[in-house]
Short mmCIF file of C-alpha atoms in Angstrom, two decimals:
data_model
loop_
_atom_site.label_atom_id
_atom_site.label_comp_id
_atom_site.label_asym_id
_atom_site.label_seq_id
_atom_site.Cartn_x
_atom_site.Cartn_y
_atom_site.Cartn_z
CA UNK P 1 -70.60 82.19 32.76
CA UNK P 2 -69.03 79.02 32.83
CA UNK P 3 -67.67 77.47 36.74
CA UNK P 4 -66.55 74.22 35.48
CA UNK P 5 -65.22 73.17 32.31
CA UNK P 6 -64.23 69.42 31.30
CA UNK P 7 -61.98 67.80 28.67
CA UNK P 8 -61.61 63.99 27.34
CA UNK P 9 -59.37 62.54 25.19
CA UNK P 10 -60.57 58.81 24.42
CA UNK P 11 -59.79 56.40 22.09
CA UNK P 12 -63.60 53.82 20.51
CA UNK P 13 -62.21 51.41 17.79
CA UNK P 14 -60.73 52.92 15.54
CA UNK P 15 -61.57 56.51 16.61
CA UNK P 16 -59.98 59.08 18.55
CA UNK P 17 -62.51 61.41 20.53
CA UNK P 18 -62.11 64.67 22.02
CA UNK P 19 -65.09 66.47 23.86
CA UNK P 20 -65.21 69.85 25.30
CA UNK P 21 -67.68 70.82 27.42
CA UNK P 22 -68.66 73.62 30.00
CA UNK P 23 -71.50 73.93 32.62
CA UNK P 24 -71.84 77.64 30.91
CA UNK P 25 -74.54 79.91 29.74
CA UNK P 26 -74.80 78.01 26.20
CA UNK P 27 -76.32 79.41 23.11
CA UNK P 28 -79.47 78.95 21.23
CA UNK P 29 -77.80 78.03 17.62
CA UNK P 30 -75.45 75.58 18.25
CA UNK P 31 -75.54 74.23 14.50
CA UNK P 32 -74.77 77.80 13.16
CA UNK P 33 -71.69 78.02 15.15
CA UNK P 34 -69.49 80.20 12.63
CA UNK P 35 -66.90 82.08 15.01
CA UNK P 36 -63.10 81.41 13.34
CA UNK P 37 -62.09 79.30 15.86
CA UNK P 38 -64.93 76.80 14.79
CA UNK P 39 -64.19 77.15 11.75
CA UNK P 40 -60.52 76.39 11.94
CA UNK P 41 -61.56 72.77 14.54
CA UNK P 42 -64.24 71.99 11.61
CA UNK P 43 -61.38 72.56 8.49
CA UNK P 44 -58.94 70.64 10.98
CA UNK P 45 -60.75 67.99 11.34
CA UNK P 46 -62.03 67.29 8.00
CA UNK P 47 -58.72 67.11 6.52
CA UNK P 48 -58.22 64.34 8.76
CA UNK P 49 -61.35 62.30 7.58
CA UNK P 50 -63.43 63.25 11.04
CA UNK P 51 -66.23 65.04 12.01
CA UNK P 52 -67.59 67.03 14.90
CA UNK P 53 -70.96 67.77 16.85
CA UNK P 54 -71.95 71.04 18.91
CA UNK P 55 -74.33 70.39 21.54
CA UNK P 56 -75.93 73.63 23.19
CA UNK P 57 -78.93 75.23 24.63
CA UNK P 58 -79.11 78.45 26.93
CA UNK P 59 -78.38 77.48 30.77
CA UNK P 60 -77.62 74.04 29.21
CA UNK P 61 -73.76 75.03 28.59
CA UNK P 62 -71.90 73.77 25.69
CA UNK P 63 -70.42 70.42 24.38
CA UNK P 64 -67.93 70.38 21.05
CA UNK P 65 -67.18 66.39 20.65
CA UNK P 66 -64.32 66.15 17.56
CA UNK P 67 -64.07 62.43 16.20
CA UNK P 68 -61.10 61.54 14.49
CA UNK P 69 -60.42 57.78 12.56
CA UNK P 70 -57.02 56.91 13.46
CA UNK P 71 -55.70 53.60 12.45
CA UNK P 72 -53.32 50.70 13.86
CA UNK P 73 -49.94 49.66 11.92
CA UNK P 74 -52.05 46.62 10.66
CA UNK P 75 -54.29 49.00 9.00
#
């Protein structure tokens, strides 16, 4: 039910941030999110140290924010 959709890619210290998120229909268990393809972003991103939140309530849409460490040649 979605008519707009946004994406950014940003880069916080030493973090690299992605967020998802849709003006949608949204769901009332966003922590229990256990469809394969969040399940394959969660296993992704924890073998690269990160983490990532769902945000989500019904006519609230849906936000998926993935946070990545990355680190400078100094590091």
């Amino acid at each position: 039910g979605a008519t707009r959709a946004t994406i950014h890619l940003t880069r916080e210290a030493n973090e690299i941030i992605l967020v998802v998120a849709d003006n949608g229909n949204g769901h009332k268990k966003s922590k229990d999110a256990s469809g394969v393809g969040i399940i394959n972003i969660t296993s992704r991103t924890e073998l690269y140290g990160g983490r990532i939140s769902i945000a989500s309530k019904p006519g609230k849409g849906y936000e998926l924010k993935v946070m990545i460490p990355c680190f400078t040649a100094e590091d």
